[in-house]
Short mmCIF file of C-alpha atoms in Angstrom, two decimals:
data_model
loop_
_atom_site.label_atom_id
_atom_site.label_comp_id
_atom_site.label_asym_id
_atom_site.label_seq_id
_atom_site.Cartn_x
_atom_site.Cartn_y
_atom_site.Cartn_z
CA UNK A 1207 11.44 41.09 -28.29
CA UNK A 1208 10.85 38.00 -25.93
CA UNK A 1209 8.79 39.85 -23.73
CA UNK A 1210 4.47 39.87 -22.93
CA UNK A 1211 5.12 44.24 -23.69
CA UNK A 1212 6.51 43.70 -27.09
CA UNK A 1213 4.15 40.87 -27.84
CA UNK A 1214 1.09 42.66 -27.40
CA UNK A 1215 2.38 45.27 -29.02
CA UNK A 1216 3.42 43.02 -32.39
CA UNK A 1217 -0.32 41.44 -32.18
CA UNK A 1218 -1.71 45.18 -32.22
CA UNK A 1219 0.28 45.77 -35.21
CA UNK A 1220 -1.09 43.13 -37.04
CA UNK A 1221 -4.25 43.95 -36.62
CA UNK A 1222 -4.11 47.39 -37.44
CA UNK A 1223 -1.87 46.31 -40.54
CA UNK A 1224 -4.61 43.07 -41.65
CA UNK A 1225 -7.42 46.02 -41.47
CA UNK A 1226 -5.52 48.31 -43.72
CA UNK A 1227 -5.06 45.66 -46.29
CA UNK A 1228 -9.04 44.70 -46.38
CA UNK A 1229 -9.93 48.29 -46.81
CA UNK A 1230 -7.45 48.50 -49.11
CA UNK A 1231 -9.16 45.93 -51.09
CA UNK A 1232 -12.57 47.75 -50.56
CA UNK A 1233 -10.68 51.25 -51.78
CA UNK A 1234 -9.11 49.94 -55.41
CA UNK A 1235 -11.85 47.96 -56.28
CA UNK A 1236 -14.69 50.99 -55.51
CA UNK A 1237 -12.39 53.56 -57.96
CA UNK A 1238 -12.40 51.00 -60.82
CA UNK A 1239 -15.58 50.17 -60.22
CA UNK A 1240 -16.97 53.93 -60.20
CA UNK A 1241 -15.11 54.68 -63.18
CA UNK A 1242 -15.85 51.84 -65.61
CA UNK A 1243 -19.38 52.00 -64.81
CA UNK A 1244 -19.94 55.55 -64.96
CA UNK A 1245 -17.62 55.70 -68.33
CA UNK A 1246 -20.01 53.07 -69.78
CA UNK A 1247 -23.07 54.86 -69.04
CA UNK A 1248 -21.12 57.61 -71.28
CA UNK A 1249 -19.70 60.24 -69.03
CA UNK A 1250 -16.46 62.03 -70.18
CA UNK A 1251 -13.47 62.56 -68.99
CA UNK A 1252 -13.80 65.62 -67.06
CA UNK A 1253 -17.14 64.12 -65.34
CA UNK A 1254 -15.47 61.46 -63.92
CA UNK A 1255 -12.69 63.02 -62.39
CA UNK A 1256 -15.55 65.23 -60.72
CA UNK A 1257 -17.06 61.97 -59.28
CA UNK A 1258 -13.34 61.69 -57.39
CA UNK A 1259 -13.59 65.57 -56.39
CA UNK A 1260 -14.91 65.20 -52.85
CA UNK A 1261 -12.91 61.43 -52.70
CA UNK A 1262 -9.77 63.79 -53.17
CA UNK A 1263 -10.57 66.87 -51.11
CA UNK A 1264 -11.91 65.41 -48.15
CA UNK A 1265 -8.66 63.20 -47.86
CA UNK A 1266 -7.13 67.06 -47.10
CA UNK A 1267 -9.13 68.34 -44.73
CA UNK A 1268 -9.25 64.35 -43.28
CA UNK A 1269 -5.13 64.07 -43.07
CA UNK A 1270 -5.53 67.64 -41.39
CA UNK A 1271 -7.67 66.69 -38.44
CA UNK A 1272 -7.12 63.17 -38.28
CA UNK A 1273 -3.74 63.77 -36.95
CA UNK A 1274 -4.78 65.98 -34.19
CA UNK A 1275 -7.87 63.59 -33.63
CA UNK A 1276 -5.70 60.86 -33.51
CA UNK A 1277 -3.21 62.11 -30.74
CA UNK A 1278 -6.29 63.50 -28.58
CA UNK A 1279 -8.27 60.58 -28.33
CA UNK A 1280 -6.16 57.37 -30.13
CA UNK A 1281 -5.90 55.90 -32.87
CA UNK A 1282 -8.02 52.95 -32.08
CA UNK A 1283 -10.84 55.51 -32.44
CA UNK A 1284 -9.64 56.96 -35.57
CA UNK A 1285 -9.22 53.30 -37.12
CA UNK A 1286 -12.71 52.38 -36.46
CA UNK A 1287 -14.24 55.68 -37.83
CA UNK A 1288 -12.28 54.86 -41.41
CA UNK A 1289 -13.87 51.42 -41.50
CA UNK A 1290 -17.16 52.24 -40.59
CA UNK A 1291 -17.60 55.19 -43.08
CA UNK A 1292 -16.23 52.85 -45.92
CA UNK A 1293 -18.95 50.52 -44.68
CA UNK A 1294 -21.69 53.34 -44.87
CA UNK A 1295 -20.06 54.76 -48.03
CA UNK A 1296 -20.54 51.66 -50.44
CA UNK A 1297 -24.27 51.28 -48.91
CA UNK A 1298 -24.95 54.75 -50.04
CA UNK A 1299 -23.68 53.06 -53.26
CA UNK A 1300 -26.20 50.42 -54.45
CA UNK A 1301 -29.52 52.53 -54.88
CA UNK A 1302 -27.81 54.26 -57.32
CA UNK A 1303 -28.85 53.49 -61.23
CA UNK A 1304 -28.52 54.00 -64.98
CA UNK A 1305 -31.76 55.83 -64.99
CA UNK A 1306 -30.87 58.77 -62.96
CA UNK A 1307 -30.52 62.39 -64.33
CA UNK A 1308 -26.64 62.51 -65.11
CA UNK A 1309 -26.42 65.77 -62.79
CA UNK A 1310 -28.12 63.83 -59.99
CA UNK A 1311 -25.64 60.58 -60.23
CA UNK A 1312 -22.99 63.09 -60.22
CA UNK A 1313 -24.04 64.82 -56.83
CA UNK A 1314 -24.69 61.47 -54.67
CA UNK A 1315 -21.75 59.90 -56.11
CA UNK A 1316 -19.69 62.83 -54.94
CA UNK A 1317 -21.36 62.35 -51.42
CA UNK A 1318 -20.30 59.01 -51.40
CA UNK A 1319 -16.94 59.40 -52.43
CA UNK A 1320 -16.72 62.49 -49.74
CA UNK A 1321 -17.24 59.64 -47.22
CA UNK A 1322 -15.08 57.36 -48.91
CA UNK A 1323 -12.48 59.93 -49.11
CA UNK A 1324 -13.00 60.33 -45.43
CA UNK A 1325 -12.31 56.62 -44.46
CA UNK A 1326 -9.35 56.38 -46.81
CA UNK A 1327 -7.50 59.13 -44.82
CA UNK A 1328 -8.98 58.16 -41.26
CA UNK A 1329 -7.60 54.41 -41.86
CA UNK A 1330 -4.51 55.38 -44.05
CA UNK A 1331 -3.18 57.87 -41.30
CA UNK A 1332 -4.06 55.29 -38.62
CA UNK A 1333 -2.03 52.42 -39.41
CA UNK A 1334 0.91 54.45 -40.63
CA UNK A 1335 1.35 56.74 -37.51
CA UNK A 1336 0.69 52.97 -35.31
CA UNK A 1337 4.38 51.31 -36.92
CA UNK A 1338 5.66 53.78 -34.48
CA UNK A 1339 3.92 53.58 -31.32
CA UNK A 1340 2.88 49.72 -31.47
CA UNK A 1341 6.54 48.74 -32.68
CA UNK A 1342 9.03 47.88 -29.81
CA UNK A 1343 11.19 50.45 -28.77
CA UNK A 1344 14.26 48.46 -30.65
CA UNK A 1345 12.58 48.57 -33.71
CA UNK A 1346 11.46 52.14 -33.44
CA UNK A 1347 14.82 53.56 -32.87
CA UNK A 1348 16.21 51.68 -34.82
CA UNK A 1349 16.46 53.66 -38.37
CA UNK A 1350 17.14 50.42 -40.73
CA UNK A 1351 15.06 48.57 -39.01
CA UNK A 1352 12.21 51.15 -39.04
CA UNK A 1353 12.61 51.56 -42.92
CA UNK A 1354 11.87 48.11 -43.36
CA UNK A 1355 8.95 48.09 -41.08
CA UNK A 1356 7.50 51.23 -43.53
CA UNK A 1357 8.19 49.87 -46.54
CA UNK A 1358 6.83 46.67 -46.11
CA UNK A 1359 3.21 48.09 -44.87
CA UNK A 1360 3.13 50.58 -47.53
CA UNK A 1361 4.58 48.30 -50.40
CA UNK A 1362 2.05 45.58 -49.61
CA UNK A 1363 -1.34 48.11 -48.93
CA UNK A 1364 -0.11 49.30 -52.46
CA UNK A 1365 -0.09 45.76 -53.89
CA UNK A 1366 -3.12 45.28 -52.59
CA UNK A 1367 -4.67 47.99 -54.06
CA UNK A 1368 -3.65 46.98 -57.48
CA UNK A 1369 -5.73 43.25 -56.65
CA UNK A 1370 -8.24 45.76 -55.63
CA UNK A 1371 -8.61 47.32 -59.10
CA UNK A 1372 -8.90 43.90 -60.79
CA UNK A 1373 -11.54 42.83 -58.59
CA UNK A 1374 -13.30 45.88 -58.91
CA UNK A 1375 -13.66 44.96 -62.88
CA UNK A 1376 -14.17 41.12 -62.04
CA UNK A 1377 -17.08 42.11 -59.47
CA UNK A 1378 -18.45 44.84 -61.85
CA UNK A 1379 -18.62 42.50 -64.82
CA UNK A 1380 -19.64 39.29 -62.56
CA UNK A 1381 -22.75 40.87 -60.61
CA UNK A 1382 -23.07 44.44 -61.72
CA UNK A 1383 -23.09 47.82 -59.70
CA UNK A 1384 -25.06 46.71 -57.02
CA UNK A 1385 -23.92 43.37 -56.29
CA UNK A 1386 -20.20 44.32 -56.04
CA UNK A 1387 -20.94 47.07 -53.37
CA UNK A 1388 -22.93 44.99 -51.16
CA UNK A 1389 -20.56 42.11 -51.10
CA UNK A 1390 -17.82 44.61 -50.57
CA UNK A 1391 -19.45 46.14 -47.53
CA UNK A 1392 -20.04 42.90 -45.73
CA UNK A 1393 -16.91 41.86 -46.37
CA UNK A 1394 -15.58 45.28 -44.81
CA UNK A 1395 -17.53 44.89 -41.99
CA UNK A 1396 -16.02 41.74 -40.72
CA UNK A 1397 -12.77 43.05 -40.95
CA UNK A 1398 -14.11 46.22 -38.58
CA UNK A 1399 -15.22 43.14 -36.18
CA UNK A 1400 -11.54 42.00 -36.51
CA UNK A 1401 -9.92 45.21 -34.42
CA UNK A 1402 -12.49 45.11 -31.54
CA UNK A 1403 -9.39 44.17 -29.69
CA UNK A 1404 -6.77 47.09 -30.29
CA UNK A 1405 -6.13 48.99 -26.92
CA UNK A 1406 -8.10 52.53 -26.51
CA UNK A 1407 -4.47 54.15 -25.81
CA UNK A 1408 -3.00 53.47 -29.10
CA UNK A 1409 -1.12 56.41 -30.22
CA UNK A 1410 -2.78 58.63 -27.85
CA UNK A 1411 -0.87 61.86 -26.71
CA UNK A 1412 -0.54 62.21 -22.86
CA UNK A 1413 -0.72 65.66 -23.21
CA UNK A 1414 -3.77 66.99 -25.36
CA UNK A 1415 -2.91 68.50 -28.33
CA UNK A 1416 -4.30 72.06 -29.37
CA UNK A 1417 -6.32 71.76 -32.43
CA UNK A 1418 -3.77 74.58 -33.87
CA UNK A 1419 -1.05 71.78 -33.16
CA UNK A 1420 -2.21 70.02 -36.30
CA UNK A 1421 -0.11 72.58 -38.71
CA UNK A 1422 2.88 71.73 -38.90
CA UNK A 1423 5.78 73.65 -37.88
CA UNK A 1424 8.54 71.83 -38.32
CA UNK A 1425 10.71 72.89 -41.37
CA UNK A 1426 11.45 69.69 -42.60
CA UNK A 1427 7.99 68.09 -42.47
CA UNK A 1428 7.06 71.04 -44.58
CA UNK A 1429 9.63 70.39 -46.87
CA UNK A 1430 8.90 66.49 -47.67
CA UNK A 1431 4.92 67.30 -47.58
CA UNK A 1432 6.07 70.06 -50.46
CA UNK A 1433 7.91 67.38 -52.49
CA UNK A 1434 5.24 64.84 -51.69
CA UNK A 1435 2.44 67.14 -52.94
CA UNK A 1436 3.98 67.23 -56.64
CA UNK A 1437 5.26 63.48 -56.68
CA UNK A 1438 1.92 62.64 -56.72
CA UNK A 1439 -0.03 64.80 -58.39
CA UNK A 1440 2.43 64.00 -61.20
CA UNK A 1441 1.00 60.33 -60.66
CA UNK A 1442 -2.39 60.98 -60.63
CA UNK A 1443 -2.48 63.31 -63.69
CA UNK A 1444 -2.14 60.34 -66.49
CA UNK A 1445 -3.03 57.53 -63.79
CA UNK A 1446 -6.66 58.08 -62.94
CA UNK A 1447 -8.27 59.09 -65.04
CA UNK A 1448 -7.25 59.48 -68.40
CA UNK A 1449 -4.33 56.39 -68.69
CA UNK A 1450 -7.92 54.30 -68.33
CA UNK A 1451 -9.92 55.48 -70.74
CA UNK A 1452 -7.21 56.06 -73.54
CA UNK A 1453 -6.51 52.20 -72.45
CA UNK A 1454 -10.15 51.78 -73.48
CA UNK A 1455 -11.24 54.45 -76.35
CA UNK A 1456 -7.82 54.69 -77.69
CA UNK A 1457 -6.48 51.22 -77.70
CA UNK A 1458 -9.57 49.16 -77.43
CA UNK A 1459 -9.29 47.36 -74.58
CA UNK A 1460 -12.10 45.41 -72.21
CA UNK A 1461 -13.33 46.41 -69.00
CA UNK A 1462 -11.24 43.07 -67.32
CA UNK A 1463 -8.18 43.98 -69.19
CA UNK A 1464 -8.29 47.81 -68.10
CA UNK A 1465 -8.57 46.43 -64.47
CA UNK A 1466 -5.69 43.87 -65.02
CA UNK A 1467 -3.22 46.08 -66.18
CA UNK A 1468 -4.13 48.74 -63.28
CA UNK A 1469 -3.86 45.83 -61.29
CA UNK A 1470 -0.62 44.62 -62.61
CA UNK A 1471 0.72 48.22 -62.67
CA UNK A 1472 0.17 49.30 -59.11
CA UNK A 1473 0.84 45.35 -57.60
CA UNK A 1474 4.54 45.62 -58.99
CA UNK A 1475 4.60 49.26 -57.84
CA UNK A 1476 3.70 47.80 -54.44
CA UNK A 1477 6.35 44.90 -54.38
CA UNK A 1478 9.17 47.09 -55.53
CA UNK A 1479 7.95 49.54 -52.52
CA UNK A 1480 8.46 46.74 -50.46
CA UNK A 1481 11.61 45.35 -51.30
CA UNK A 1482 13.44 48.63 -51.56
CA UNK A 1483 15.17 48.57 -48.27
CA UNK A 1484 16.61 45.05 -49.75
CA UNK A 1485 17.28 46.94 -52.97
CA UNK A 1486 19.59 49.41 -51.53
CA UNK A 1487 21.24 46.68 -50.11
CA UNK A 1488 22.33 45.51 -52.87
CA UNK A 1489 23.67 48.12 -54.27
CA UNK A 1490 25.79 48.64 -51.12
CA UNK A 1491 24.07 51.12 -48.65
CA UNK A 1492 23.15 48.85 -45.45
CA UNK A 1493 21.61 52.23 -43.88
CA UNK A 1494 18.15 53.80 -43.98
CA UNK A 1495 17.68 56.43 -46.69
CA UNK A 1496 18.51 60.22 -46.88
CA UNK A 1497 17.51 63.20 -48.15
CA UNK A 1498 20.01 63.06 -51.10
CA UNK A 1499 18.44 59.55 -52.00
CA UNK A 1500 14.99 60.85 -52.60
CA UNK A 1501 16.33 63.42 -54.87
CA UNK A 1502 18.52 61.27 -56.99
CA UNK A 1503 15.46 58.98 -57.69
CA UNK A 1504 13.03 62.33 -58.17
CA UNK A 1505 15.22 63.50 -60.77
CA UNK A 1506 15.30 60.26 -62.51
CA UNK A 1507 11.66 59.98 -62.32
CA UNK A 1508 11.30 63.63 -63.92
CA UNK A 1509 13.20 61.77 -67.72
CA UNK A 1510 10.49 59.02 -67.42
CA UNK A 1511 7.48 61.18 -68.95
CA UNK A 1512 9.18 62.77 -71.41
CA UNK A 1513 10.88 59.71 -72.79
CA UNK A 1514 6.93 58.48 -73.12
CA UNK A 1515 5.54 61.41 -74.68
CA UNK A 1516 8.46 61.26 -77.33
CA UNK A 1517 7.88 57.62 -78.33
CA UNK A 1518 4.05 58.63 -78.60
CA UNK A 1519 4.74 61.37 -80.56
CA UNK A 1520 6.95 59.59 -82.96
CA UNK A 1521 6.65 56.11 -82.95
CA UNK A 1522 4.21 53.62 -84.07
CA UNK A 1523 3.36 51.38 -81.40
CA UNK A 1524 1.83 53.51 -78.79
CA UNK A 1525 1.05 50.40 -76.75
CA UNK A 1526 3.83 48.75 -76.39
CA UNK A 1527 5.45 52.44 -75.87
CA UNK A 1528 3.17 52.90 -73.50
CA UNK A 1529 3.50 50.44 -71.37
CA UNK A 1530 7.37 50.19 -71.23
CA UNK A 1531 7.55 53.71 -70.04
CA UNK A 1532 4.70 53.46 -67.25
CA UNK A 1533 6.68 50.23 -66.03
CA UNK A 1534 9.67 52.06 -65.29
CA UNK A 1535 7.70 55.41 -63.82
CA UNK A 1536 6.37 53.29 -61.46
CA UNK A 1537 9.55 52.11 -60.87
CA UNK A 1538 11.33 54.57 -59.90
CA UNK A 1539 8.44 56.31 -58.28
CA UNK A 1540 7.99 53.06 -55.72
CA UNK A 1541 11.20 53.77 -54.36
CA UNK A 1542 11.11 57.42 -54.00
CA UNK A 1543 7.88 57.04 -52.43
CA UNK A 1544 8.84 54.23 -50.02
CA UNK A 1545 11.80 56.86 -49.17
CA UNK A 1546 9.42 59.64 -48.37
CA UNK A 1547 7.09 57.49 -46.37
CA UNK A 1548 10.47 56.29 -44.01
CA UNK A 1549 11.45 60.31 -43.89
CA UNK A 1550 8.27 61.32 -42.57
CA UNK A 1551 8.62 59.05 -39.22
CA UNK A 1552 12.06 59.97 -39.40
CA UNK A 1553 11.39 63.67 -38.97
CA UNK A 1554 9.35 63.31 -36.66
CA UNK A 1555 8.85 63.15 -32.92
CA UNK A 1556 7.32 59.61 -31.54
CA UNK A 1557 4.70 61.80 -29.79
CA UNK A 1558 3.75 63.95 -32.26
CA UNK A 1559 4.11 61.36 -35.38
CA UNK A 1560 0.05 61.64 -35.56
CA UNK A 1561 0.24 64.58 -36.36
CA UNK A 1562 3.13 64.89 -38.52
CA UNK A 1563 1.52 61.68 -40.53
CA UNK A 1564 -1.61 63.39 -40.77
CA UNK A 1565 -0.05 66.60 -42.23
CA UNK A 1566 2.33 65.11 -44.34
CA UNK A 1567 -0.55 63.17 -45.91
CA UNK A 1568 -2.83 65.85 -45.78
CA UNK A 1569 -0.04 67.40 -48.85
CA UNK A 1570 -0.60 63.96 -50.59
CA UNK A 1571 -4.04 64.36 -50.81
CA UNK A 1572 -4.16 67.67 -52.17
CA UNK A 1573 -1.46 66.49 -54.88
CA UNK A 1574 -3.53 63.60 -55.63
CA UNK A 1575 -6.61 66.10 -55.75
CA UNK A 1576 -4.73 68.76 -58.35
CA UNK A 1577 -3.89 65.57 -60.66
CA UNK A 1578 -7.11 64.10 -60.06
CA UNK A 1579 -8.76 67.71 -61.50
CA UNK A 1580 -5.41 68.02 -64.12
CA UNK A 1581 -6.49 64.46 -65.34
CA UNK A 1582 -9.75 65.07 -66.64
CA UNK A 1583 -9.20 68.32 -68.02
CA UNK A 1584 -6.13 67.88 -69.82
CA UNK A 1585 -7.41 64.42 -71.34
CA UNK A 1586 -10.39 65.97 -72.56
CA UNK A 1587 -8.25 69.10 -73.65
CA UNK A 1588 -4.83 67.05 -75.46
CA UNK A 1589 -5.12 63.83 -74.53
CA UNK A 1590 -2.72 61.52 -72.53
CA UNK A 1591 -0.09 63.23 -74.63
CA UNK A 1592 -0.70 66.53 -72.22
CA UNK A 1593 -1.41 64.50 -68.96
CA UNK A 1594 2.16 63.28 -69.09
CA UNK A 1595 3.84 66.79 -70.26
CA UNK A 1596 1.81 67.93 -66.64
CA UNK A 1597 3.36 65.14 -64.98
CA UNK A 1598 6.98 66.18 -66.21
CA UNK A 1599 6.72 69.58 -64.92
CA UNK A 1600 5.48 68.19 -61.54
CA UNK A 1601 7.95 65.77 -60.75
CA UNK A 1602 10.67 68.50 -62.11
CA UNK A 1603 8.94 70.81 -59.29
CA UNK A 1604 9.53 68.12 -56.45
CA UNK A 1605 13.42 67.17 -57.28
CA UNK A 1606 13.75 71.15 -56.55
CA UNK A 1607 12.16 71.31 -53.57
CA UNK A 1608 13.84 67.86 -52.55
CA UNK A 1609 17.01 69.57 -52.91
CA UNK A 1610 16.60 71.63 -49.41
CA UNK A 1611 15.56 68.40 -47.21
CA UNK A 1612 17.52 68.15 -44.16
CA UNK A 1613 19.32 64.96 -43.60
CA UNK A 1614 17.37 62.71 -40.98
CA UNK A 1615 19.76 62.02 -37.76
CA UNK A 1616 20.61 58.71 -38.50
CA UNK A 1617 22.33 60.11 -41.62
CA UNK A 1618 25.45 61.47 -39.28
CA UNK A 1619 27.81 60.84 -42.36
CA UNK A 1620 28.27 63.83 -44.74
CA UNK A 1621 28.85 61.11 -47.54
CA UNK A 1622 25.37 59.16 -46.68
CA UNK A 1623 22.62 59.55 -48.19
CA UNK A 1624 23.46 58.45 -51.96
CA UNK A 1625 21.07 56.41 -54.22
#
């Protein structure tokens, strides 16, 4: 560690991790800000989760070739491209107005939420794949050590993201549509200036990658991108669209108190993601998860929306109902998911992580894009009632496939791997 290599290579890390958190910033407070506006102006359900269509697709087709664009020419490259479309994306952003034919703000929206969608995945798949090639060779290979590293990147980009969402409803309510776009940009675009520095090698494959090489064929890669796909869809199906306007329609709620519950929700979702490796700790497993861990917690998570959807159904305070159940789904899903996001670099190869990342969060995407879709439809069809019955069968979907994961090879102990 006391050396000019692993340094440099701790500096790179920071930048690449400082630039994921002000996107992040940039990427919860655009969603809160496209949907509160666009629900004021009166669009449904269903037309909002189309305004997140291309946001949710193009992160799929973006995990898919980002990977393989990553390894053939850096990451450095890939980094830059994410920022720089954000940058573009909320510019496309402030010409557009209350005045426009509905189908019109739907279409150019959709365009800039393609790019958006574009830049999450680009900047998302950069910094993740970088813990692994800008880490020092200790900390890589080392599997507790490594866990830590993961969890604390993804726990705090996640907390972020919930600050995101409540400044998205500050900015909205402060200096309308426009104004909160163009501060958001410039803001953005000083953090771009920020990673001028990063190396053009960074996580670049010596040998160039086929563009075939960006499927995946590695069993268990397949296997957690399977059980990732579900996990979140069965998120996204009550979380983005339709837990936000029941907050509102249903329950009455302001624009700034929508965005600081969001806020609150996904901030604690965050820090538990972070502090998991120091959770298991505790409860006396010093080593990095396995493969029976992340289906203990996925089976745990699966009792969560039903327990909801039966205090709904019969009880009298939906609110406070409400809110005690979503507290401990998020919970328990901030630990599986800091589990899955440690498997992934522990399945795979340190020159091929780019594209193992890239797949693996190509399947996120699409699960976030099914529950995106699932969200708006089954609000406007049953309500949040029905979101969260979708989100049960989901998460009972990913404890099976979670049940054929391979250990990881740190996990050498038949009796490892426990909660």
């Amino acid at each position: 560690m006391n050396n000019p290599a692993a340094g440099s290579a701790l500096r790179h890390y920071a930048i690449v991790t400082a630039a994921y958190w002000g996107f992040t910033l940039t990427d919860g407070a655009l969603r809160m800000l496209v949907l509160l506006h666009f629900h004021g102006l009166g669009f449904n359900s269903l037309e909002i989760a189309f305004l997140f269509l291309f946001y949710e697709f193009f992160g799929i087709v973006t995990n898919l070739t980002g990977g393989w664009l990553g390894a053939r020419f850096g990451l450095r490259l890939t980094l830059w491209s994410g920022l720089l479309l954000q940058v573009l994306a909320l510019l496309m952003l402030l010409p557009v107005s209350g005045d426009w034919p509905r189908l019109l703000s739907i279409t150019y929206v959709m365009l800039a939420q393609a790019l958006s969608g574009i830049a999450k995945d680009l900047t998302k798949m950069s910094s993740k794949s970088a813990i692994r090639t800008v880490l020092p060779d200790d900390d890589a290979s080392d599997s507790s050590r490594l866990f830590r590293w993961v969890a604390i990147l993804t726990g705090s980009k996640n907390a972020l993201k919930g600050v995101g969402f409540f400044l998205g409803a500050v900015l909205l309510q402060l200096f309308g549509f426009g104004g909160a776009v163009a501060s958001m940009a410039a803001a953005l675009a000083l953090v771009f200036c920020g990673t001028l520095d990063l190396p053009r090698q960074l996580g670049r494959m010596k040998r160039k990658p086929p563009f075939t090489a960006m499927w995946s064929t590695s069993s268990a890669i397949n296997r957690i991108s399977a059980a990732r796909f579900f996990l979140f869809g069965a998120r996204d199906v009550w979380f983005v669209v339709a837990l936000p306007v029941f907050l509102e329609t249903d329950l009455g709620w302001t624009y700034s108190e929508v965005g600081a519950f969001l806020a609150l929700w996904v901030i604690g979702y965050g820090l538990v993601q972070s502090a998991t490796p120091s959770l298991r700790r505790l409860w006396g497993d010093g080593l990095a998860p396995g493969a029976r861990a992340s289906l203990f917690w996925t089976r745990l998570l699966s009792c969560i929306p039903l327990f909801i959807v039966i205090g709904l159904v019969v009880g009298r305070h939906s609110g406070p109902t409400l809110m005690l159940g979503l507290g401990g789904f998020g919970l328990v899903l901030a630990i599986n998911s800091s589990i899955h996001s440690y498997l992934v670099l522990a399945y795979s190869d340190h020159e091929t992580v780019s594209l193992d990342v890239g797949f693996y969060y190509m399947a996120n995407a699409a699960g976030r894009l099914l529950g995106t879709l699932l969200s708006g439809l089954l609000f406007l069809w049953g309500g949040l009632i029905s979101c969260l019955i979708a989100s049960f069968a989901m998460v009972v979907t990913s404890s099976l496939i979670s049940r054929v994961l391979p250990e990881p090879r740190h996990r050498s102990d038949p009796a490892a791997g426990t909660a």
